Tab-separated table of C-alpha atoms in Angstrom:
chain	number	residue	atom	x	y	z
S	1	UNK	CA	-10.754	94.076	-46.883
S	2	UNK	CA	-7.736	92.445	-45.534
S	3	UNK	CA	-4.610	94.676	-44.493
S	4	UNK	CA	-1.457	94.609	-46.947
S	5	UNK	CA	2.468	94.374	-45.834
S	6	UNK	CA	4.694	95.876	-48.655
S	7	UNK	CA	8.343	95.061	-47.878
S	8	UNK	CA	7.798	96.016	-44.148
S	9	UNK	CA	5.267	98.670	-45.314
S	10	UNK	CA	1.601	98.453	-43.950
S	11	UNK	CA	-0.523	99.516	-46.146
S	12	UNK	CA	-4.342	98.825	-45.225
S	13	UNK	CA	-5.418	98.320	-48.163
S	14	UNK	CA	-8.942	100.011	-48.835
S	15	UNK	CA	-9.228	100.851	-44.958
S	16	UNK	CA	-7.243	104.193	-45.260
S	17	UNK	CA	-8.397	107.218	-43.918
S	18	UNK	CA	-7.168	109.758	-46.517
S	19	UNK	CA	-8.432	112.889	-44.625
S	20	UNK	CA	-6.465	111.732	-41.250
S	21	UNK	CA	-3.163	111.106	-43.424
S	22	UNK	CA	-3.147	114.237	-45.065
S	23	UNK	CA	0.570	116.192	-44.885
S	24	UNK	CA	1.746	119.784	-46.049
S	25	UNK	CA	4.910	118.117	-46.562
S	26	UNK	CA	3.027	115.324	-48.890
S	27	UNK	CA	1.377	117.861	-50.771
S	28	UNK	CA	4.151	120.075	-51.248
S	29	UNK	CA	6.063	116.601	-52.743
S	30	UNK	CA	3.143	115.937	-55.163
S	31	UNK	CA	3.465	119.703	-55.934
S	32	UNK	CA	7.060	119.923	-56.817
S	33	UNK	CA	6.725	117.053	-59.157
S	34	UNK	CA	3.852	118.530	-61.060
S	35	UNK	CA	6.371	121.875	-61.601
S	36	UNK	CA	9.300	119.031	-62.753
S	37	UNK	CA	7.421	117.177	-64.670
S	38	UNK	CA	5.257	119.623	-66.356
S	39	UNK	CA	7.773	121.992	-67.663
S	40	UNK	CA	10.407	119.393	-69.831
S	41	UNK	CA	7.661	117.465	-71.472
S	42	UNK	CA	5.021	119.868	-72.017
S	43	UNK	CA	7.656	122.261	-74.096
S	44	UNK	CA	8.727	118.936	-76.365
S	45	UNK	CA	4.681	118.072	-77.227
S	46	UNK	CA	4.437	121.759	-77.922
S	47	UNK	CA	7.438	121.685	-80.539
S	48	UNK	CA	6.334	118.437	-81.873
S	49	UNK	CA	2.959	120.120	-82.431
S	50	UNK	CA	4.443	123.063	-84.062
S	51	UNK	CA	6.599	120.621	-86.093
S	52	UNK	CA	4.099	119.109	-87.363
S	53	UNK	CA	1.649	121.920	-88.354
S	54	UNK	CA	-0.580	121.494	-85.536
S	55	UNK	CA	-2.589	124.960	-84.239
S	56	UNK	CA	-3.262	125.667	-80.904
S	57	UNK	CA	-6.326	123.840	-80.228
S	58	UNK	CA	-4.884	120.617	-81.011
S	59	UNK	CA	-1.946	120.885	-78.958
S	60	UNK	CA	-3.739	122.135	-76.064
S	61	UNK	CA	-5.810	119.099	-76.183
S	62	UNK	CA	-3.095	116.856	-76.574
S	63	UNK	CA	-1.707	117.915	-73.367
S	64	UNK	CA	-4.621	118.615	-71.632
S	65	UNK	CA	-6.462	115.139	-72.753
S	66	UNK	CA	-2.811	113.369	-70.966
S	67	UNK	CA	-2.984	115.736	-67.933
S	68	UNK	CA	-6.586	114.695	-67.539
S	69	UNK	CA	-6.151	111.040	-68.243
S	70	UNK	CA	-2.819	109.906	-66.021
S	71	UNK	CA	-3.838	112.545	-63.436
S	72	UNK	CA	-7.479	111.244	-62.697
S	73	UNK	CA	-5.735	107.626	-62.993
S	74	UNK	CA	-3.006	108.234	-61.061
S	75	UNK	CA	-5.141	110.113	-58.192
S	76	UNK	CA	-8.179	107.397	-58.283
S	77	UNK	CA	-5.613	104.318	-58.207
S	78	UNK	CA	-3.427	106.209	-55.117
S	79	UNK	CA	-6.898	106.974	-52.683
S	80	UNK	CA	-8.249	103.569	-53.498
S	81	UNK	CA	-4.797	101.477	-52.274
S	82	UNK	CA	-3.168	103.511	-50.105
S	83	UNK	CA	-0.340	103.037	-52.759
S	84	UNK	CA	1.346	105.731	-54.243
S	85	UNK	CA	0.958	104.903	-58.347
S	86	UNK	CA	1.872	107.814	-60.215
S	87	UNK	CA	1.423	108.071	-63.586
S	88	UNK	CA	2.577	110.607	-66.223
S	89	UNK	CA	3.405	111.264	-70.433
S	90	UNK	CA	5.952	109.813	-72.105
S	91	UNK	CA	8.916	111.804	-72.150
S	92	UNK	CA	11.235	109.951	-74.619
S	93	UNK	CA	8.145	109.412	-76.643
S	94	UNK	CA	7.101	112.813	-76.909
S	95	UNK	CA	10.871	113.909	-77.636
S	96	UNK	CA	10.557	110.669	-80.140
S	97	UNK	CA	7.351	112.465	-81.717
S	98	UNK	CA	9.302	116.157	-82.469
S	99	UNK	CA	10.883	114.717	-85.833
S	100	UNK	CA	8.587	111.145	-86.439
S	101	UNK	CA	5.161	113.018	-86.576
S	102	UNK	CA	6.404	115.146	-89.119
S	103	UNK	CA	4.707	114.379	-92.629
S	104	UNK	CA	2.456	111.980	-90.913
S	105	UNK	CA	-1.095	112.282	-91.002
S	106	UNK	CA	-2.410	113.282	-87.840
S	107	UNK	CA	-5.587	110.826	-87.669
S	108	UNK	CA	-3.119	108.658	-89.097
S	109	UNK	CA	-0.742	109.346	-85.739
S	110	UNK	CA	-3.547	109.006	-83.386
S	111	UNK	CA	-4.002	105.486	-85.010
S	112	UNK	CA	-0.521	104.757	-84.167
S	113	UNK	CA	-1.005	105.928	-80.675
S	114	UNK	CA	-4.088	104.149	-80.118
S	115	UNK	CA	-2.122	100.724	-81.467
S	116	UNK	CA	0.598	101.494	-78.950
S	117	UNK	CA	-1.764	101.979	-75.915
S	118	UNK	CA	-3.894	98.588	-76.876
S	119	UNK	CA	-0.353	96.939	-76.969
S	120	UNK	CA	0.049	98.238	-73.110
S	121	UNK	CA	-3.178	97.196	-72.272
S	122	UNK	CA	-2.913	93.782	-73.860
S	123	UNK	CA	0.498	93.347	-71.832
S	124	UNK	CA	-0.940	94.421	-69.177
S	125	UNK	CA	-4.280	92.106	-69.462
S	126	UNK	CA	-1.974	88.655	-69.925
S	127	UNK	CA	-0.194	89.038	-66.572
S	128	UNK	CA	3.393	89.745	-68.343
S	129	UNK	CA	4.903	92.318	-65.886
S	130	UNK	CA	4.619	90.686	-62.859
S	131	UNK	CA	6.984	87.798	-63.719
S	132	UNK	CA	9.687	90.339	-65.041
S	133	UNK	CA	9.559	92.946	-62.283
S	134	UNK	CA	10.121	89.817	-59.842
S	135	UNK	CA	13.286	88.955	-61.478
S	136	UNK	CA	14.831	92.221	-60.256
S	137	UNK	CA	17.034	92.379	-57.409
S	138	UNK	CA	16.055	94.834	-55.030
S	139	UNK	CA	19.589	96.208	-54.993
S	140	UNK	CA	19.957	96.190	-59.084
S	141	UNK	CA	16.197	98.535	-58.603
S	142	UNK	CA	17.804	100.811	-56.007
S	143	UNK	CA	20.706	101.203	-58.114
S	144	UNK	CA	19.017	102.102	-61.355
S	145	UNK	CA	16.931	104.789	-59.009
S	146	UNK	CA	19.926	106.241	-57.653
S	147	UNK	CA	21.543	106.504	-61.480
S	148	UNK	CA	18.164	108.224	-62.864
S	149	UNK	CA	18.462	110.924	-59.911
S	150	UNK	CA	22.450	111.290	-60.077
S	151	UNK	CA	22.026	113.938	-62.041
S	152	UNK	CA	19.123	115.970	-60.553
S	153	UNK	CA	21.125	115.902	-57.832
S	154	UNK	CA	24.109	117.777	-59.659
S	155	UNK	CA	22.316	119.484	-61.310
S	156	UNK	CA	21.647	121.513	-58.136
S	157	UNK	CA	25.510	122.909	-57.943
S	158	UNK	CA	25.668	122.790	-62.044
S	159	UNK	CA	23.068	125.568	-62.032
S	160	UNK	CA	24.400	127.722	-59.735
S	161	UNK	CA	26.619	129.353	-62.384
S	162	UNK	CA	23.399	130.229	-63.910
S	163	UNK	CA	21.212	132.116	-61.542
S	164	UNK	CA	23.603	131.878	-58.544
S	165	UNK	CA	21.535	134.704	-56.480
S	166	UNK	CA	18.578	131.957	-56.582
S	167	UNK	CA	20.271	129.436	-56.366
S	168	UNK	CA	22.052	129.934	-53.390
S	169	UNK	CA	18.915	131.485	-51.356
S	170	UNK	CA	17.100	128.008	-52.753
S	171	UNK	CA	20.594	126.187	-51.028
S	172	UNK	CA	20.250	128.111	-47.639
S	173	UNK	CA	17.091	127.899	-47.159
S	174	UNK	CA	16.672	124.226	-47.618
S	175	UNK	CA	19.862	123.756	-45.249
S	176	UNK	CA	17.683	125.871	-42.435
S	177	UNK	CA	14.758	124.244	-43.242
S	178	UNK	CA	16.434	120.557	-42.826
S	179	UNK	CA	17.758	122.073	-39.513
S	180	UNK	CA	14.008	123.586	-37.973
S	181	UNK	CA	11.421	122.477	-39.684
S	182	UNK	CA	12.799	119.327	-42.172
S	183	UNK	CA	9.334	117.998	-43.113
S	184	UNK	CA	8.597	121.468	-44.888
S	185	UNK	CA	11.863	121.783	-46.299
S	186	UNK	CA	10.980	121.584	-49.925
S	187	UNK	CA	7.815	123.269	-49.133
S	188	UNK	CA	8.904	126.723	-48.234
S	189	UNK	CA	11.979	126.265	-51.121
S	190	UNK	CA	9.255	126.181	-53.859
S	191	UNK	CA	7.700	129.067	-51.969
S	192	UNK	CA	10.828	131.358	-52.112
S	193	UNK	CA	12.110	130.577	-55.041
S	194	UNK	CA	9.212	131.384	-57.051
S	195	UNK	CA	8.639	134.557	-55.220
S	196	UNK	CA	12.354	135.251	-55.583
S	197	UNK	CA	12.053	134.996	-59.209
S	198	UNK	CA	9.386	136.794	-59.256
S	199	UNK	CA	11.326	139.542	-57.403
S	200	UNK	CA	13.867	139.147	-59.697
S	201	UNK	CA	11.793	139.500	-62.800
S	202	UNK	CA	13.068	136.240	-64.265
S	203	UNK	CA	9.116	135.022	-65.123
S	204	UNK	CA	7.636	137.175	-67.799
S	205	UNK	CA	3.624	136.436	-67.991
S	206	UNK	CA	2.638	138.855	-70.087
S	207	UNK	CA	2.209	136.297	-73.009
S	208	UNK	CA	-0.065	134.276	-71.277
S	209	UNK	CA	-3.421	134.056	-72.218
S	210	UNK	CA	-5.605	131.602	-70.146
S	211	UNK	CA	-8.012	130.097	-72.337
S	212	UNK	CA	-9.855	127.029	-71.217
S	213	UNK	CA	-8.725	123.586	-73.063
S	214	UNK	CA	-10.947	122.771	-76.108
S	215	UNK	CA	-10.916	118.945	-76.136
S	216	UNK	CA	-10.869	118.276	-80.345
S	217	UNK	CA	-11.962	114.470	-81.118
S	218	UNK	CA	-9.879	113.195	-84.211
S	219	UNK	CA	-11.107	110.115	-85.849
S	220	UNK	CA	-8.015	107.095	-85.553
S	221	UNK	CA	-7.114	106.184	-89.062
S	222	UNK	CA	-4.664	102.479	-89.097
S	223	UNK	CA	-1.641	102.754	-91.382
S	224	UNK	CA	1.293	99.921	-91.903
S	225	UNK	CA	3.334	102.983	-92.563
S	226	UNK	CA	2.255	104.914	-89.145
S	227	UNK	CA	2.249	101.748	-87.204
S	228	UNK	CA	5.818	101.048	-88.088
S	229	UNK	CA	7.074	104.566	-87.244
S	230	UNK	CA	5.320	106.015	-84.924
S	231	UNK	CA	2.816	103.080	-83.030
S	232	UNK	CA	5.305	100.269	-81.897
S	233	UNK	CA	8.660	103.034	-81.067
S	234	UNK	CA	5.919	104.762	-78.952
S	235	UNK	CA	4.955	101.447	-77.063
S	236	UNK	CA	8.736	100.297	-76.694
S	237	UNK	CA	9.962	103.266	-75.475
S	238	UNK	CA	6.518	103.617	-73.230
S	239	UNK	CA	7.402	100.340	-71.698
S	240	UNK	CA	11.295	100.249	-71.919
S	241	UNK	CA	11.975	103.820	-70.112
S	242	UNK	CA	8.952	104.458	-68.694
S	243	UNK	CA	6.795	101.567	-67.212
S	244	UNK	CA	9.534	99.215	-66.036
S	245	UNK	CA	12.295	101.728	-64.597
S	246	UNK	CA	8.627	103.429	-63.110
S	247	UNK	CA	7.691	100.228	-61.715
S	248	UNK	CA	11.345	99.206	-59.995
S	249	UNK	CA	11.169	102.846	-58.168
S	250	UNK	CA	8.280	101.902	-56.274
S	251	UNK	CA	10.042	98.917	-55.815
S	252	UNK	CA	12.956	100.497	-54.724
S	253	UNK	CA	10.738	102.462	-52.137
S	254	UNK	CA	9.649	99.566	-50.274
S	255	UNK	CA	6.021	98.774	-52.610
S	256	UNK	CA	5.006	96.195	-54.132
S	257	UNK	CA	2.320	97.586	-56.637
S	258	UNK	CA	0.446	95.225	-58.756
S	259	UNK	CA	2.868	95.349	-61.924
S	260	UNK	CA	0.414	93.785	-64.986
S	261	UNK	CA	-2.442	95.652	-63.174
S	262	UNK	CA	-1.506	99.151	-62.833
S	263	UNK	CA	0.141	98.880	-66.671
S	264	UNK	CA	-3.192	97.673	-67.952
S	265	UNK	CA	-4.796	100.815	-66.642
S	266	UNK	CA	-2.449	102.932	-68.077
S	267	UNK	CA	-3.692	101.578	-71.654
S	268	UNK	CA	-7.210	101.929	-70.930
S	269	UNK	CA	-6.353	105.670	-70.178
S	270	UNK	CA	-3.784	105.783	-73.372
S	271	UNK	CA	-6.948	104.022	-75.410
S	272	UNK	CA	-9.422	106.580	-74.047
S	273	UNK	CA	-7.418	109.713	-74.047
S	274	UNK	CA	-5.631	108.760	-77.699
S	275	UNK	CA	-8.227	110.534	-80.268
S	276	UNK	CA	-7.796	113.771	-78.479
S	277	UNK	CA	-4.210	113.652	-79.077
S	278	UNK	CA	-2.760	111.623	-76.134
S	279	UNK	CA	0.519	110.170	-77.497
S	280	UNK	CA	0.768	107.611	-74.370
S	281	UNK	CA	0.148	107.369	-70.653
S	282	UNK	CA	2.685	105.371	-68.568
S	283	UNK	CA	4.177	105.033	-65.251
S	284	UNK	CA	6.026	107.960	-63.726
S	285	UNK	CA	9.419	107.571	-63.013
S	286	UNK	CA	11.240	111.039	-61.716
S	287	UNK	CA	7.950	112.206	-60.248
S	288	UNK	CA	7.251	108.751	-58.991
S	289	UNK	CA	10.632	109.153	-57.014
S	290	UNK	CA	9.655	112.575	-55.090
S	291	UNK	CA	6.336	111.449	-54.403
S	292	UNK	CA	7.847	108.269	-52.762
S	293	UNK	CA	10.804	109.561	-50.976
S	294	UNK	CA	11.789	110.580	-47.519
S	295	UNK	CA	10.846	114.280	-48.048
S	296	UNK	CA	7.150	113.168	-49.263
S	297	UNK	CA	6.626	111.655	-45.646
S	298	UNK	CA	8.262	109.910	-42.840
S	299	UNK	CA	5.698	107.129	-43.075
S	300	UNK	CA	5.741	105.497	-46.338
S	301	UNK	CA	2.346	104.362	-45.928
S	302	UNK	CA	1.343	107.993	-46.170
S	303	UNK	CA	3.346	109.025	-49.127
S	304	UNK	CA	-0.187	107.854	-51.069
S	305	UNK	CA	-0.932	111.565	-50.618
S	306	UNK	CA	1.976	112.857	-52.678
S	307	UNK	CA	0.882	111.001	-55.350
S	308	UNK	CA	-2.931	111.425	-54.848
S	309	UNK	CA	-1.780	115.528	-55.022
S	310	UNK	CA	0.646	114.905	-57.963
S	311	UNK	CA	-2.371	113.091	-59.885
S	312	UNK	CA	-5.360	115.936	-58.803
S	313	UNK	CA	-2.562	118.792	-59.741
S	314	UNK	CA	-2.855	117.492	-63.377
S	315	UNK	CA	-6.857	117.317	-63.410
S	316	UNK	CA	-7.013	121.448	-62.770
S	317	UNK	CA	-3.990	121.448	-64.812
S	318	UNK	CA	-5.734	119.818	-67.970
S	319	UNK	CA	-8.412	122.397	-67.837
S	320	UNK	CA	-6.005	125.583	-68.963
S	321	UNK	CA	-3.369	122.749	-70.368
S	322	UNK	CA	-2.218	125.025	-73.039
S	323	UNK	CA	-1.952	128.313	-71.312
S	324	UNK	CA	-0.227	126.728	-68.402
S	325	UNK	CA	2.335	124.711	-70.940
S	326	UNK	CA	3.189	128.814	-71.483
S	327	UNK	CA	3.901	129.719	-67.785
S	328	UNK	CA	6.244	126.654	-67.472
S	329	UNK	CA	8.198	127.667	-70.407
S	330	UNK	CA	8.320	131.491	-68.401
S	331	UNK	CA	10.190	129.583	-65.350
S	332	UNK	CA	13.718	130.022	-65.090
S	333	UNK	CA	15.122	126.276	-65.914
S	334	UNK	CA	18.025	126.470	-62.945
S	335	UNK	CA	14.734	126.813	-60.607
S	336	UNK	CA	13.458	123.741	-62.001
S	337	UNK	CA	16.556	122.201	-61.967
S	338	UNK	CA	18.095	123.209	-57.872
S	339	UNK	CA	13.958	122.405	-57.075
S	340	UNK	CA	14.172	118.827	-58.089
S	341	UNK	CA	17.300	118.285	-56.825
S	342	UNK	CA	17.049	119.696	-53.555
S	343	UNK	CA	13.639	117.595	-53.399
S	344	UNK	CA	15.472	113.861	-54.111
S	345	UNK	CA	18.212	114.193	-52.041
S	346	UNK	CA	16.860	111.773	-49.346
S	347	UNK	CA	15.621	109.391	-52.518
S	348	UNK	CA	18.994	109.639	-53.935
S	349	UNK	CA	21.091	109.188	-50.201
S	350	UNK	CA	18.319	105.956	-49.740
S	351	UNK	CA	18.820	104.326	-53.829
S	352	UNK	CA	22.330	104.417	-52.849
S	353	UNK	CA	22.317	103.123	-49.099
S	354	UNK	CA	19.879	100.154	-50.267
S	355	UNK	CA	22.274	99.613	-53.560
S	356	UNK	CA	25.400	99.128	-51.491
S	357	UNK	CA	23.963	97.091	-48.779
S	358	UNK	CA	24.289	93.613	-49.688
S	359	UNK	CA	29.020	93.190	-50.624
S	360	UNK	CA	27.571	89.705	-53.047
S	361	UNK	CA	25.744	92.283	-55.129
S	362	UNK	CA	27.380	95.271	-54.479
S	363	UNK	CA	29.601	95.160	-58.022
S	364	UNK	CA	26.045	94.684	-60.012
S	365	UNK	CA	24.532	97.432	-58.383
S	366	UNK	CA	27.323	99.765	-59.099
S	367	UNK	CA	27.546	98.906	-62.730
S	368	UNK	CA	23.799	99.700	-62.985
S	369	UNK	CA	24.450	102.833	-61.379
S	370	UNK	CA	27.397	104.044	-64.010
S	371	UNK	CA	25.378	102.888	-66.899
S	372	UNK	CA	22.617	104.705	-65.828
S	373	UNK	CA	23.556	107.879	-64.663
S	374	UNK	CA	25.393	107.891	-67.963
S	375	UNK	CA	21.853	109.198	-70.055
S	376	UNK	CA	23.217	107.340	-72.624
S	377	UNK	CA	20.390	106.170	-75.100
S	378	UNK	CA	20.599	103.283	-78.116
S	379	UNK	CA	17.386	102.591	-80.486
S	380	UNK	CA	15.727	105.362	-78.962
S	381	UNK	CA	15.504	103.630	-75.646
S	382	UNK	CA	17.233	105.360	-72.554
S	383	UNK	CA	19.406	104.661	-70.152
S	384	UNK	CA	17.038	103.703	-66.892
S	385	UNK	CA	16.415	100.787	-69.745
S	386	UNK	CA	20.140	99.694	-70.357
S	387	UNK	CA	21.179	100.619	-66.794
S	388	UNK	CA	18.723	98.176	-65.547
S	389	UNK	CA	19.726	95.082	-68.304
S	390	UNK	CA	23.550	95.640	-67.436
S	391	UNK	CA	23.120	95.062	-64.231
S	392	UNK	CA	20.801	92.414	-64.493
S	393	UNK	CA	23.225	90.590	-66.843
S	394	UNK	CA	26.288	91.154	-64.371
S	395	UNK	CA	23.816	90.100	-61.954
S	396	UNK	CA	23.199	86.838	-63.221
S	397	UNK	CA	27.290	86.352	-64.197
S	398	UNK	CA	28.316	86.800	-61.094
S	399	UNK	CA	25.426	84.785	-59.335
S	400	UNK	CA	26.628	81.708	-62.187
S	401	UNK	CA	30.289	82.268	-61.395
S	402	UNK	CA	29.748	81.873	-56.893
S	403	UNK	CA	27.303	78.977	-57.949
S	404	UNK	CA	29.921	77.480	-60.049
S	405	UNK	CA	32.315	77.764	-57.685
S	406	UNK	CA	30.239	76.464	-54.423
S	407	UNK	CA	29.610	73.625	-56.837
């Protein structure tokens, strides 16, 4: 099979040698954005389950079915291109799903959710994301990557009035660890923190109560009334804050993945892994952003391994999906929080180096960045979405105004 260049990245594409470009430093990415990603959206599909009058069972399945899908998916797609495609749940549509699936029938919802992931794959099938992630300036997608991490990044100094004991030590030792040993930086920070928590007695696990997942089949039943509320807001918000702004990271990171392709697979998985409770399976985006960054590897054409850990993480995850959705909800959130932010530092330095690059764009750029570091959200779309448009409409204005005036 012929060899691949991706923006100046080579990438031999099925020729790899996955054992040979195994890192502790790629692992430990692909492990710090399991313990990101996990924790936020697991803890919204568990109160949407509870809000709807779901037991136990079906909300361990729910996650565990999504864990299982997007992390087999994710892992398979990574080892067999050398590219690193991660996938993940949809955050705004499970936060979307905590008041909508309320009063709905549930085999009606998983109707709705298997609509929404046949509307992926169908987009998907025809070829249509190709065409619009070409029309993005690199410099608009390093922009919008730099705005969706802003705040991860402040978040590190926002937290410190919160647990400033832990972190501080998290601080230190990620400043000693850039200085010795930088590739295992965020390696040995996960390590410490958690046992300084621990120390600290800030998890309490003595709720837990690991129980394998029980995978429950429900039977899709189609509604108009389901499809309206709850099947096309999943698939717009699926495609409008997830897929796309996922997509234009691994843009921004040098890859070139291929767009339609990857997005169809993530609607055969959504298709499959819907009548077990899976509300929809899309490209990762904040995950997607540690598992592509400096810290993951030096060599991008190794940072495959992040995601290939990120996507096997899930798969053990799915198995005790519901006990484990517990222990995340133990962690201290200002652990989370300093964690991810100490790990996209480099990712956020780089969005911003590559967005300011080129002066003729430079204004674009920087409105995409405002707009999306904002987190403000309009028809339950977010901001990665509306970052991305502004600056692809100041984009084009100013491109129209130096044409007019070479003209």
């Amino acid at each position: 099979m012929s060899d691949t260049t991706q923006a100046g990245i080579h990438i031999p594409s099925g020729t790899h040698h996955a054992r040979r470009d195994i890192s502790a430093s790629a692992i430990a990415a692909g492990l710090v954005a399991v313990l990101v990603s996990f924790g936020g959206t697991a803890v919204l599909m568990v109160q949407a389950g509870h809000a709807a009058g779901l037991d136990a069972a079906r909300i361990g399945s729910w996650i565990g079915s999504l864990s299982l899908a997007f992390g087999f998916g994710g892992a398979f797609y990574s080892l067999r291109t050398g590219l690193p495609i991660v996938m993940a749940w949809s955050t705004p549509g499970a936060a979307l799903l905590v008041t909508a699936l309320v009063g709905v029938p549930f085999n009606e919802a998983i109707g709705a959710y298997v609509l929404a992931a046949a509307l992926t794959l169908i987009c998907g099938l025809f070829g249509w994301i190709d065409p619009i992630l070409r029309r993005i300036p690199g410099e608009i997608a390093a922009a919008m990557l730099a705005g969706v991490l802003l705040n991860f990044g402040m978040g590190i100094f926002s937290n410190i009035g919160k647990q400033p004991v832990l972190v501080l030590v998290m601080c230190a030792t990620y400043l000693l660890c850039r200085r010795w040993a930088p590739r295992y930086a965020v390696l040995v920070v996960m390590v410490v923190a958690i046992g300084l928590a621990f120390a600290l007695d800030l998890i309490q696990l003595n709720l837990l109560n690991w129980q394998l997942t029980e995978f429950v089949w429900t039977t899709p039943v189609f509604s108009a009334q389901a499809a309206v509320s709850l099947g096309i807001p999943l698939f717009v918000v699926a495609m409008a804050s997830q897929n796309l702004p996922g997509l234009a990271i691994l843009q921004a990171a040098g890859y070139r993945p291929p767009a339609s392709r990857v997005v169809a697979a993530t609607g055969l998985l959504g298709l499959l892994a819907a009548p077990f409770g899976a509300h929809s399976v899309t490209m990762g985006a904040i995950s997607a952003a540690i598992c592509t960054g400096p810290e993951a590897h030096p060599d991008p054409s190794k940072r495959y391994i992040a995601a290939a850990t990120y996507g096997l993480g899930y798969v053990g995850l799915s198995v005790v999906a519901g006990a484990v959705a517990v222990f995340f909800q133990a962690l201290p959130a200002a652990l989370l929080a300093a964690l991810a932010g100490l790990a996209l530092l480099g990712t956020i330095m780089g969005g911003m180096a590559a967005a300011m690059v080129n002066p003729q764009r430079r204004e674009a750029a920087l409105i995409t960045l405002l707009a999306t570091a904002s987190g403000f959200s309009f028809w339950g779309i977010g901001s990665a979405f509306w970052g991305l448009a502004a600056g692809l409409l100041a984009h084009t204005a100013f491109e129209y105004k130096r044409a007019r005036s070479v003209a």
